[in-house]
CSV table of C-alpha atoms in Angstrom, one decimal:
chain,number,residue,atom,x,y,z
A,1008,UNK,CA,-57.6,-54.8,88.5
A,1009,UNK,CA,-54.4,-56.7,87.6
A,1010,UNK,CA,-51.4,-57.1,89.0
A,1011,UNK,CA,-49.5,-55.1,86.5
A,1012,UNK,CA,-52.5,-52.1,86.7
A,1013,UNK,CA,-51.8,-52.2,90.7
A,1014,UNK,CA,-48.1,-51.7,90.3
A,1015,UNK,CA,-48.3,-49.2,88.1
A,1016,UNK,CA,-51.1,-47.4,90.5
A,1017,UNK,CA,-48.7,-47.7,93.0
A,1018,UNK,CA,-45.7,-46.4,91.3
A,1019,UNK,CA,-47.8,-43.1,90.2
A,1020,UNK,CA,-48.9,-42.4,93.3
A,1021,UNK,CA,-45.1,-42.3,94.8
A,1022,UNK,CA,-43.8,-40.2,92.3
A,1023,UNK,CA,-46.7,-37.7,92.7
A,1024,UNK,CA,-46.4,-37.6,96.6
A,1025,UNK,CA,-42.1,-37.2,96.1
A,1026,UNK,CA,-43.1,-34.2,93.4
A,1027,UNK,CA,-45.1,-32.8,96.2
A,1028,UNK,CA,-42.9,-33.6,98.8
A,1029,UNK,CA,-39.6,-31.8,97.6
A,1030,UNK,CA,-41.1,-28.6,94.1
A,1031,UNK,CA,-38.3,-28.6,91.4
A,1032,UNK,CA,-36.4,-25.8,91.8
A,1033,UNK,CA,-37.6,-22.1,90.9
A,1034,UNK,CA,-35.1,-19.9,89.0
A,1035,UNK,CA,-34.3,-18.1,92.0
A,1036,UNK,CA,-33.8,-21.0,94.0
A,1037,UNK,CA,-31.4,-22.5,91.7
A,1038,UNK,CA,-29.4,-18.7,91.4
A,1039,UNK,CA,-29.0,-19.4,94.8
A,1040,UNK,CA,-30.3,-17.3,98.0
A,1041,UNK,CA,-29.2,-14.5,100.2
A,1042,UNK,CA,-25.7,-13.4,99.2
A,1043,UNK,CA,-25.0,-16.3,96.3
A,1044,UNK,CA,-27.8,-14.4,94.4
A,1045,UNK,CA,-27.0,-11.1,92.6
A,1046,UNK,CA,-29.4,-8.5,94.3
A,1047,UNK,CA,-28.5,-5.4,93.0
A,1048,UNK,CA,-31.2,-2.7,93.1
A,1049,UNK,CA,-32.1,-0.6,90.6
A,1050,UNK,CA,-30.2,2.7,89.9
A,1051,UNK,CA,-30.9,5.9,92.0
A,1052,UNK,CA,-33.1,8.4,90.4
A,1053,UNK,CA,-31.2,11.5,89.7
A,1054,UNK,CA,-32.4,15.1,89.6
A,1055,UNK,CA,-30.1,16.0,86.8
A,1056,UNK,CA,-30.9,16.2,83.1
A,1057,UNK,CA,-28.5,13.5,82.2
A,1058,UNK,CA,-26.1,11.8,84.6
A,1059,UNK,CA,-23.4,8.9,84.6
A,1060,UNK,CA,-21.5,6.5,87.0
A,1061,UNK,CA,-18.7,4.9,85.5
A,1062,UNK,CA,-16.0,3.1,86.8
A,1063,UNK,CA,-12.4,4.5,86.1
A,1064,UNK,CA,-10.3,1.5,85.4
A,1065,UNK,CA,-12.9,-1.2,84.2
A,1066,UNK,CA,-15.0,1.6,82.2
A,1067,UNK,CA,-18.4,-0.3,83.0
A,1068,UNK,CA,-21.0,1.9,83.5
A,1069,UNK,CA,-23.3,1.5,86.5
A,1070,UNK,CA,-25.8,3.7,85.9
A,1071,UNK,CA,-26.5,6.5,83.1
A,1072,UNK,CA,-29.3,8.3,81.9
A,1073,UNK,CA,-29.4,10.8,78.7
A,1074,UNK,CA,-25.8,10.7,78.7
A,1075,UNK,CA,-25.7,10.3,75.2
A,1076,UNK,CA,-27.6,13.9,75.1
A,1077,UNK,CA,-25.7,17.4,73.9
A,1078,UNK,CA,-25.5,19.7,76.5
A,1079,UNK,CA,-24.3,22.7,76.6
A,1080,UNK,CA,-21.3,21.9,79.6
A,1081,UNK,CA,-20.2,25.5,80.9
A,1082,UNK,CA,-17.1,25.6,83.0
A,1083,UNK,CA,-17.0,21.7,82.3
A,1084,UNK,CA,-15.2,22.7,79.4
A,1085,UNK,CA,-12.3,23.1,81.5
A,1086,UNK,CA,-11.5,19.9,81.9
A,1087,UNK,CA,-10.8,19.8,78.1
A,1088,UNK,CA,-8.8,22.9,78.1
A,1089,UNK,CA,-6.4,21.3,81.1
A,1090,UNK,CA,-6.3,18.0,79.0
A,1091,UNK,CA,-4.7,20.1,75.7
A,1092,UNK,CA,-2.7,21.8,78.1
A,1093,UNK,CA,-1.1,19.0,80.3
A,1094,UNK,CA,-0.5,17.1,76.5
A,1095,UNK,CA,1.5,20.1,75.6
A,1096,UNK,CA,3.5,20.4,79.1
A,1097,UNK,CA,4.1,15.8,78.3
A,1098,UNK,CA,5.4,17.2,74.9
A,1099,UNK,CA,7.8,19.3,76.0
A,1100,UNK,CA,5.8,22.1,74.1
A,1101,UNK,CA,5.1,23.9,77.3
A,1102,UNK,CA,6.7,24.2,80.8
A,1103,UNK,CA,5.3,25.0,84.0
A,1104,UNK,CA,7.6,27.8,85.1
A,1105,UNK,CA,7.0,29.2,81.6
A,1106,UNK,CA,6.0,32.8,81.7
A,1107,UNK,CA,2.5,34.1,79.9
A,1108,UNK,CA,2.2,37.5,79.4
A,1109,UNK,CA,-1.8,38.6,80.0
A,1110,UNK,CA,-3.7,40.1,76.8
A,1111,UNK,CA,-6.4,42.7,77.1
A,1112,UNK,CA,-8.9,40.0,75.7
A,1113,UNK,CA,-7.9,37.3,78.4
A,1114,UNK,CA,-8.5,40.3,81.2
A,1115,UNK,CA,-11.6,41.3,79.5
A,1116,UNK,CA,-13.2,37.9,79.9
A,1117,UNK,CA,-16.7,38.0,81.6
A,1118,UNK,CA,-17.4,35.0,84.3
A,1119,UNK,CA,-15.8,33.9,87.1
A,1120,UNK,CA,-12.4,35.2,87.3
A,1121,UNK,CA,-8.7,34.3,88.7
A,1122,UNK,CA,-8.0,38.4,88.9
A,1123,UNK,CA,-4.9,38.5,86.3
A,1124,UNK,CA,-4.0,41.8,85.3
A,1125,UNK,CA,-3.6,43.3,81.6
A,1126,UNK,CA,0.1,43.2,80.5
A,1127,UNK,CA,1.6,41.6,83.6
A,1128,UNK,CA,2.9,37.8,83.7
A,1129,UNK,CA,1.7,35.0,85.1
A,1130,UNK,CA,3.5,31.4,85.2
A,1131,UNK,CA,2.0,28.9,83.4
A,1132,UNK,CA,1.3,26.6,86.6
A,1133,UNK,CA,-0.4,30.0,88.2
A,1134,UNK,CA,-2.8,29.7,85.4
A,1135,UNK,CA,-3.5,26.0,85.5
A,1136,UNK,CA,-4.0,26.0,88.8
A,1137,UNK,CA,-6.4,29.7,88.3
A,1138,UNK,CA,-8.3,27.2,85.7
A,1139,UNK,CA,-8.9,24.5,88.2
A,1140,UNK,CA,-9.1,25.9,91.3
A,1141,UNK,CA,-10.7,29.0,90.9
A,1142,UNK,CA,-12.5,28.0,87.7
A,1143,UNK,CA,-10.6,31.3,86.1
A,1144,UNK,CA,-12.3,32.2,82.5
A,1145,UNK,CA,-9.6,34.8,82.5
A,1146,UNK,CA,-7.0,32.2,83.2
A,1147,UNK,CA,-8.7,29.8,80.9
A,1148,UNK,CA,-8.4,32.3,77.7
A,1149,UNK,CA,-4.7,33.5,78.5
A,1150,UNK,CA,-3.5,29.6,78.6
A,1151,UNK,CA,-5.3,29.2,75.2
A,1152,UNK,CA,-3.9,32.3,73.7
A,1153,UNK,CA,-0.3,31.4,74.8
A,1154,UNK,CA,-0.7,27.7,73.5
A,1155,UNK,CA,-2.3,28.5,70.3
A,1156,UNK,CA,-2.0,31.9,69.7
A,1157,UNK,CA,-5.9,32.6,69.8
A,1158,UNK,CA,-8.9,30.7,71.6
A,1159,UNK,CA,-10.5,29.3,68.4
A,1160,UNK,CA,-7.4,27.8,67.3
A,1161,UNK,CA,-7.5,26.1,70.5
A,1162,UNK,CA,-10.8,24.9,70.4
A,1163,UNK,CA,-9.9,23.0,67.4
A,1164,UNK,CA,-7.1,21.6,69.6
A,1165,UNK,CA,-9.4,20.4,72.1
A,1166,UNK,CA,-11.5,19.1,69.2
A,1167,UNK,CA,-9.3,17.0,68.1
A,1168,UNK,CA,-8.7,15.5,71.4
A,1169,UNK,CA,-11.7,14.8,71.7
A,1170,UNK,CA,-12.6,12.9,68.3
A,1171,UNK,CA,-9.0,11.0,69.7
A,1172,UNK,CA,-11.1,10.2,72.7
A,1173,UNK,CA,-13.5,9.1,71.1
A,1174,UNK,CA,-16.8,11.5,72.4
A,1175,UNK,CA,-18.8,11.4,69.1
A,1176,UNK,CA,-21.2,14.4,71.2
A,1177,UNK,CA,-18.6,17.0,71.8
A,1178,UNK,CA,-17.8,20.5,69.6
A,1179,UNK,CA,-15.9,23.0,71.6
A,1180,UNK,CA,-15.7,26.9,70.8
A,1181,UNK,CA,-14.0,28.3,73.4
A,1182,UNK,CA,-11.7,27.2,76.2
A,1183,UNK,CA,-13.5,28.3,79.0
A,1184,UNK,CA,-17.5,27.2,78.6
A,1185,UNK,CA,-19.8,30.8,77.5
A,1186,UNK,CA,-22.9,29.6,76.0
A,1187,UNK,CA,-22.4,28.9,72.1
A,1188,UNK,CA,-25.0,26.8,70.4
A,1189,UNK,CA,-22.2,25.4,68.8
A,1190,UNK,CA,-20.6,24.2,72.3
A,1191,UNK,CA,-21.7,21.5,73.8
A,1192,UNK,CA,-20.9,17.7,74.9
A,1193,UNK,CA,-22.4,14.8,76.7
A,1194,UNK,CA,-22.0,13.1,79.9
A,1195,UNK,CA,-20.7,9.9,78.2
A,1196,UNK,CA,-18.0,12.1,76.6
A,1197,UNK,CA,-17.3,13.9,80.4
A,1198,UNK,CA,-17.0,10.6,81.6
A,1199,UNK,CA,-14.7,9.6,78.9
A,1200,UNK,CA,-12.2,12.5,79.5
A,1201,UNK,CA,-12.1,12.5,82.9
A,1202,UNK,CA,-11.1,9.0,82.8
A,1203,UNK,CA,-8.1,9.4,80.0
A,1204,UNK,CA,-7.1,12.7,82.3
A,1205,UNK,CA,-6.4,10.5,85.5
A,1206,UNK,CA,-4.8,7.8,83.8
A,1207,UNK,CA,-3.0,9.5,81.4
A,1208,UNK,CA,-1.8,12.7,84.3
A,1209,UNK,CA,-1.8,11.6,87.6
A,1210,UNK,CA,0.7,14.2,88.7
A,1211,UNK,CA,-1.3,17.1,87.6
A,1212,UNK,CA,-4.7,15.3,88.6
A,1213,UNK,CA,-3.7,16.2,92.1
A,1214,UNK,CA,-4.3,19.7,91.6
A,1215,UNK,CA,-8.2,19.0,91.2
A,1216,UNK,CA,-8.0,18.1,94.8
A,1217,UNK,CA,-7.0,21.2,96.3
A,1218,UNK,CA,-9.3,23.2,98.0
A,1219,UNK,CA,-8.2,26.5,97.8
A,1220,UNK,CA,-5.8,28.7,95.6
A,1221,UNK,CA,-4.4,32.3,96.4
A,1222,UNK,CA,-3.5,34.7,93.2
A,1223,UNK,CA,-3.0,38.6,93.3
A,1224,UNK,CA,-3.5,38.5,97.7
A,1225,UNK,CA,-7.3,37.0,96.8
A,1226,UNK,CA,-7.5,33.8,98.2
A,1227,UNK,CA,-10.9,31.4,96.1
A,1228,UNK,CA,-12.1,27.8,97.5
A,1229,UNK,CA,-12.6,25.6,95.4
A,1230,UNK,CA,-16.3,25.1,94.4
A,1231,UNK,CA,-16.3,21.5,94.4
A,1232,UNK,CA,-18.3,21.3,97.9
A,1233,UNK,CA,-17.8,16.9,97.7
A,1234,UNK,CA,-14.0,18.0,99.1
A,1235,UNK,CA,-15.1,19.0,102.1
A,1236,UNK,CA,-17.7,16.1,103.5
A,1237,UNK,CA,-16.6,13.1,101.4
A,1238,UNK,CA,-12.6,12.6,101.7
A,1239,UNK,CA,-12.5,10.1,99.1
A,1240,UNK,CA,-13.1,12.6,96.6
A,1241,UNK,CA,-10.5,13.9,95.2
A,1242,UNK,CA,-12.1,16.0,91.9
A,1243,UNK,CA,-12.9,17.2,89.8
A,1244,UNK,CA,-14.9,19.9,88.0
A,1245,UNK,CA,-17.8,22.3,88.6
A,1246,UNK,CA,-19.8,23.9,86.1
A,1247,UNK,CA,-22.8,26.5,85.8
A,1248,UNK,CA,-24.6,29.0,83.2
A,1249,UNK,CA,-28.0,29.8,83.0
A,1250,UNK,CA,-28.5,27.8,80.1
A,1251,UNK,CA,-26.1,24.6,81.7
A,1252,UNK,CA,-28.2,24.5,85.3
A,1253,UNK,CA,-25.0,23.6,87.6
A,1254,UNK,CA,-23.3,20.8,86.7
A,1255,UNK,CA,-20.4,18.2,88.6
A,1256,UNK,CA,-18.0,15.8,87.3
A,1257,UNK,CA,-17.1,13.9,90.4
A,1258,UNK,CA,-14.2,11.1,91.5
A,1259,UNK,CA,-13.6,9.4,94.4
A,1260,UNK,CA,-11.7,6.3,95.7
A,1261,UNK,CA,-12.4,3.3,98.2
A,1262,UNK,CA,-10.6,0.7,98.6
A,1263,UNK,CA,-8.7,0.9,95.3
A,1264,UNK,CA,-11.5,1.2,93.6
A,1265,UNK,CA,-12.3,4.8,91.9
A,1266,UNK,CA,-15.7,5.4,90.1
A,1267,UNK,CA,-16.5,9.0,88.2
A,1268,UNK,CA,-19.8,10.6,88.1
A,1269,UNK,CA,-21.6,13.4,86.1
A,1270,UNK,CA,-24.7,15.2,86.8
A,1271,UNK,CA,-25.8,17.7,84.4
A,1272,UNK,CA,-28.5,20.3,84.5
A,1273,UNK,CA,-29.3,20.1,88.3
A,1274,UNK,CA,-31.6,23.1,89.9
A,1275,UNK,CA,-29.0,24.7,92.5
A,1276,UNK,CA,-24.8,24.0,94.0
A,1277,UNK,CA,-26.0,21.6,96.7
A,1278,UNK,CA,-28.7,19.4,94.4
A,1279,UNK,CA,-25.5,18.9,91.9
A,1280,UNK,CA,-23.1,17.7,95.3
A,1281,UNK,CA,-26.2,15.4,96.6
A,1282,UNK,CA,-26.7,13.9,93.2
A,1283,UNK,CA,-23.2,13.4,92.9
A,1284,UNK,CA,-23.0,11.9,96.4
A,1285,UNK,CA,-26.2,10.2,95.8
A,1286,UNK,CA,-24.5,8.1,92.6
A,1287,UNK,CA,-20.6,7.4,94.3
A,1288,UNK,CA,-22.6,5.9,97.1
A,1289,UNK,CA,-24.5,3.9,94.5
A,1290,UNK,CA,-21.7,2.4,92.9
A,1291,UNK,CA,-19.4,1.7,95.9
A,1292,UNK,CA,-22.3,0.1,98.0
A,1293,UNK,CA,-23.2,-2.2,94.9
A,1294,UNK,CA,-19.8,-2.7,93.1
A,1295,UNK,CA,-16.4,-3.8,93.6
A,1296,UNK,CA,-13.6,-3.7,90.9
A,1297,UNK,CA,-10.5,-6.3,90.4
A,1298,UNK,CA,-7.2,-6.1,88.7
A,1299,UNK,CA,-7.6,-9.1,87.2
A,1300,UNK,CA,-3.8,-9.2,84.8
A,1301,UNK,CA,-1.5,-6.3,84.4
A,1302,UNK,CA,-0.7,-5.3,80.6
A,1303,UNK,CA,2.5,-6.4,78.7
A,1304,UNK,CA,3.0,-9.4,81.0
A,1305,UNK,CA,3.3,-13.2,79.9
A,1306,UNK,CA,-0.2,-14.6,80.5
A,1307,UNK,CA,0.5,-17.8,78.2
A,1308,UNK,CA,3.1,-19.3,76.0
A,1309,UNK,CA,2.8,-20.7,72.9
A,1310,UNK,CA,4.3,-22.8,69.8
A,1311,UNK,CA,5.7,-20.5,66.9
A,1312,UNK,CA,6.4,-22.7,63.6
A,1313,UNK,CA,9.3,-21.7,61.2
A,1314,UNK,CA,10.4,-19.3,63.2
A,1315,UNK,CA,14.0,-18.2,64.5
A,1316,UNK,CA,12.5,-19.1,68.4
A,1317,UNK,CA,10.2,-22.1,69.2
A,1318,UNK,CA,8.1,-20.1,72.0
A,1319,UNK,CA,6.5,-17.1,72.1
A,1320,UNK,CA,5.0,-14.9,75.4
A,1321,UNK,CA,1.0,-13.6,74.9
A,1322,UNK,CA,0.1,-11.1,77.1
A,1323,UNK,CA,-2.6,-8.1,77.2
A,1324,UNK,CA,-1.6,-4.4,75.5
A,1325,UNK,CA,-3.8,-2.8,79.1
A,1326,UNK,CA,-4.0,-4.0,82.5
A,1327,UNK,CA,-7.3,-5.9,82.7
A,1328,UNK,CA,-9.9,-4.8,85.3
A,1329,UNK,CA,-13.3,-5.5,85.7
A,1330,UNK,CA,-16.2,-4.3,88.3
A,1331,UNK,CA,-18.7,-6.4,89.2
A,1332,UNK,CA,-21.5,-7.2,92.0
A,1333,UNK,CA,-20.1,-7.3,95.6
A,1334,UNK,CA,-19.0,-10.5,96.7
A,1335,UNK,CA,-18.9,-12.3,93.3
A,1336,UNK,CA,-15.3,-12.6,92.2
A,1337,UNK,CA,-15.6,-16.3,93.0
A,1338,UNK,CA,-18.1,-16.8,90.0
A,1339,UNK,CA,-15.5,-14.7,87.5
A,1340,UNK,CA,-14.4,-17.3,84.7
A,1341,UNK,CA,-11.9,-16.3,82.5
A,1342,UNK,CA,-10.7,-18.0,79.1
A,1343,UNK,CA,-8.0,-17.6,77.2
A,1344,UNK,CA,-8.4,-18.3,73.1
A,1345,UNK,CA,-5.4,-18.2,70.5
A,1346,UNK,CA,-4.5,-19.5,67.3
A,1347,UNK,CA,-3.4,-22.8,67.9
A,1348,UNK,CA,-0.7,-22.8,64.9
A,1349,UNK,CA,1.0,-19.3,64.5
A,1350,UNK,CA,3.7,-19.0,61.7
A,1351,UNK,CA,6.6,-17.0,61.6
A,1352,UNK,CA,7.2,-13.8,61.3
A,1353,UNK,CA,5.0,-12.3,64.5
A,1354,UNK,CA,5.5,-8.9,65.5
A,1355,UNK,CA,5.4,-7.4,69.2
A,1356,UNK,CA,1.8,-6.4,69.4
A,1357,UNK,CA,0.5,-8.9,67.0
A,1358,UNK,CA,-3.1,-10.0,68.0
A,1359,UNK,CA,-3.4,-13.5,68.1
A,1360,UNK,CA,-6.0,-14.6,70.1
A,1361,UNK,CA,-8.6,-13.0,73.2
A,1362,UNK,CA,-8.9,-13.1,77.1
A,1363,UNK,CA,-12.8,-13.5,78.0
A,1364,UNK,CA,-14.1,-13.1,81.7
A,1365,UNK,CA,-17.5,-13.8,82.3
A,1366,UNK,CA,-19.8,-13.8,85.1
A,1367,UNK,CA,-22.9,-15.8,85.0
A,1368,UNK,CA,-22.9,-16.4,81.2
A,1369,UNK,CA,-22.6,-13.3,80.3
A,1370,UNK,CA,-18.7,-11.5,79.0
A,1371,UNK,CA,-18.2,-9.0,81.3
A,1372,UNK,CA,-14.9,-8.4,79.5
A,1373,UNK,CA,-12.8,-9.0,76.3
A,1374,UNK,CA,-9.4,-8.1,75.6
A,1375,UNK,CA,-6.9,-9.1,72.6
A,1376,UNK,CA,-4.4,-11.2,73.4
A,1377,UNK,CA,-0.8,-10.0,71.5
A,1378,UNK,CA,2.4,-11.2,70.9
A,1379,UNK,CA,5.1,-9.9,73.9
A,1380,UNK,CA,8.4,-9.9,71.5
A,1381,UNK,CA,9.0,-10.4,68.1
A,1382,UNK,CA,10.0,-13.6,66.0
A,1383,UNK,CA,11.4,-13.1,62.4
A,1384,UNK,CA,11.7,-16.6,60.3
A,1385,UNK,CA,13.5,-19.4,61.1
A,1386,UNK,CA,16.6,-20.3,58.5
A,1387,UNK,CA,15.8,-22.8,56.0
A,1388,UNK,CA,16.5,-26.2,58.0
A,1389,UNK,CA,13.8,-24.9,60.8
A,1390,UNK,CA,11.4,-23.9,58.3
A,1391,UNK,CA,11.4,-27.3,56.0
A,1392,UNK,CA,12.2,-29.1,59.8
A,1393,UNK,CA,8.8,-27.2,61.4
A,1394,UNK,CA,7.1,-28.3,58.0
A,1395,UNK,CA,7.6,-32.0,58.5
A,1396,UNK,CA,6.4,-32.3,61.9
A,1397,UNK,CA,3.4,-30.1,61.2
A,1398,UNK,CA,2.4,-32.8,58.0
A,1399,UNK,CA,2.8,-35.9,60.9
A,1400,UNK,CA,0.5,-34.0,62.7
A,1401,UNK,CA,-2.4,-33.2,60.6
């Protein structure tokens, strides 16, 4: 053997006893161990025929199953009917101390009941809170009749509220939730409205949080059985037919963070409450949410050319939130991409570029970035000034 065969001998064997000395790294390993690796288990295995967990603010859903399915929603439906009518009362179309005077239809109304009477009156925030509280389908049908004049015209007001919305797997027939085959929605769409209904009402959201509700000397609890052993829960809906199984839209909040959850088609009242339980505890354990920029504030500024100003504030339209695994906010990376040369005129709300957070490699959330004001165009000597630099530049 050589000299040159002996070195190389050597120099194999070194690398091969270093390689077996210290493994590359597995993909775990290099993800990192213990708490620097995202762990998060699986989603619980719900008893319902089609669930959701959603957060409120981010709207990332953590766990979902035949939500996309149309179901009929029974009292569920209510949460629709309070929608059109808190959009009416924001209008100025309705007012709470407004008197309703009670039809024979409305009193007629099978299901449960808030125990108006034919012919009497009944203020219009007796009847919202009959339609939350007490789950009311007397109370339900009277608002509808005083709103729109007659329940199906209603319907097609919550109809279109919710093609607004956006839930592609809702038709509504009547304002309270009596089987129809064509009545039905989807968890995803629940999910959807509850959401717009706490953001868009918080002052009449409250009212979903109240346990009990007296009307006529008959005092009703509210059947919402999450009020009483979880006191973060504050809503929202219970629901239940023969053909629906007993359904919950639930919310809660910890530490600033609120997640909703809906469990369709569960076998009895406490199976809905523990699947409901069963999901919030999911999400909160796993999860944690961030206010990462608030809406219509200056995030960055930028160059306008021939325009009447030289700078212009880009902000977002919404506040910007996302949820993500516990302890990973540290990881977040968020980029900010505009049009490098924007011309005058710009208008407030113009989109001119994106905000992209990402976790890991993978965009976890993507918002336009707009214009914050409004620049018109410069006079002449700007625009033929702005044109001469922008040639020395190319």
């Amino acid at each position: 053997m050589t000299l040159l065969q002996i070195d190389r001998a050597l120099y194999l064997f070194i690398v091969v006893a270093f390689m077996m000395a210290f493994p590359p790294l597995t993909l775990a390993a290099a993800e990192g161990q213990g708490e620097d690796k995202i762990l998060i288990p699986p989603p619980p295995a719900i008893a319902a025929t089609a669930h959701i967990l959603l957060d409120a603010n981010s709207g990332r859903v953590l766990a979902e199953n035949n939500a996309d399915s149309r179901l009929p929603p029974a009292s569920l439906t209510k949460i629709m009917a309070v929608y059109v009518a808190f959009n009416e009362l924001t209008k100025g179309h309705l007012q709470l101390d407004e008197n309703v005077n009670v039809s024979p239809n409305a009193w007629r109304t099978p299901g449960s009941r808030m125990f108006i009477e034919v012919n009497k009156q009944v203020t219009v925030s007796e009847l919202l809170h009959g339609v939350i509280i007490q789950s009311g389908n007397d109370a339900s049908v009277a608002l509808a009749e005083h709103i729109a004049g007659d329940e199906s015209t209603f319907a097609e007001m919550m109809n279109q509220q919710a093609a607004r919305l956006g839930m592609t797997n809702t038709h509504f027939t009547n304002s309270m939730g009596l089987p129809n085959p064509e009545h039905y929605t989807s968890a995803r769409d629940l999910g959807i409205l509850t959401r717009t209904l706490i953001k868009d009402y918080p002052e009449y959201y409250k009212w979903f949080s109240l346990k009990e509700f007296t009307y006529n000397k008959i005092t009703q609890r509210n059947r919402n059985k999450l009020l009483w052993s979880d006191e973060t829960v504050d809503g929202v809906k219970t629901g239940h037919t023969a053909e629906a199984g007993f359904c919950l839209v639930a919310s809660a909040v910890r530490d600033n963070m609120r997640l909703i959850s809906v469990a369709m088609g569960t076998q009895s009242e406490r199976a809905r409450t523990a699947e409901n339980r069963t999901l919030l505890n999911y999400g909160f354990r796993f999860y944690e949410t961030h206010h990462l920029y608030k809406g219509h504030e200056p995030l960055k500024e930028t160059r306008v050319w021939k325009g009447n100003e030289k700078f212009l504030n880009l902000g977002l339209a919404d506040d910007l939130y996302v949820t993500i695994p516990r302890r990973k906010y540290k990881d977040l990376k968020a980029v900010m991409n505009f049009d490098q040369r924007i011309f005058a005129p710009v208008k407030t709300g113009d989109a001119l570029g994106s905000v992209n957070v990402s976790l890991a490699g993978e965009v976890i959330a993507d918002q336009k970035l707009i214009a914050l004001s409004t620049i018109e165009k410069g006079n002449l000597f700007r625009r033929l000034y702005d044109a001469a630099i922008l040639l020395v530049k190319k």
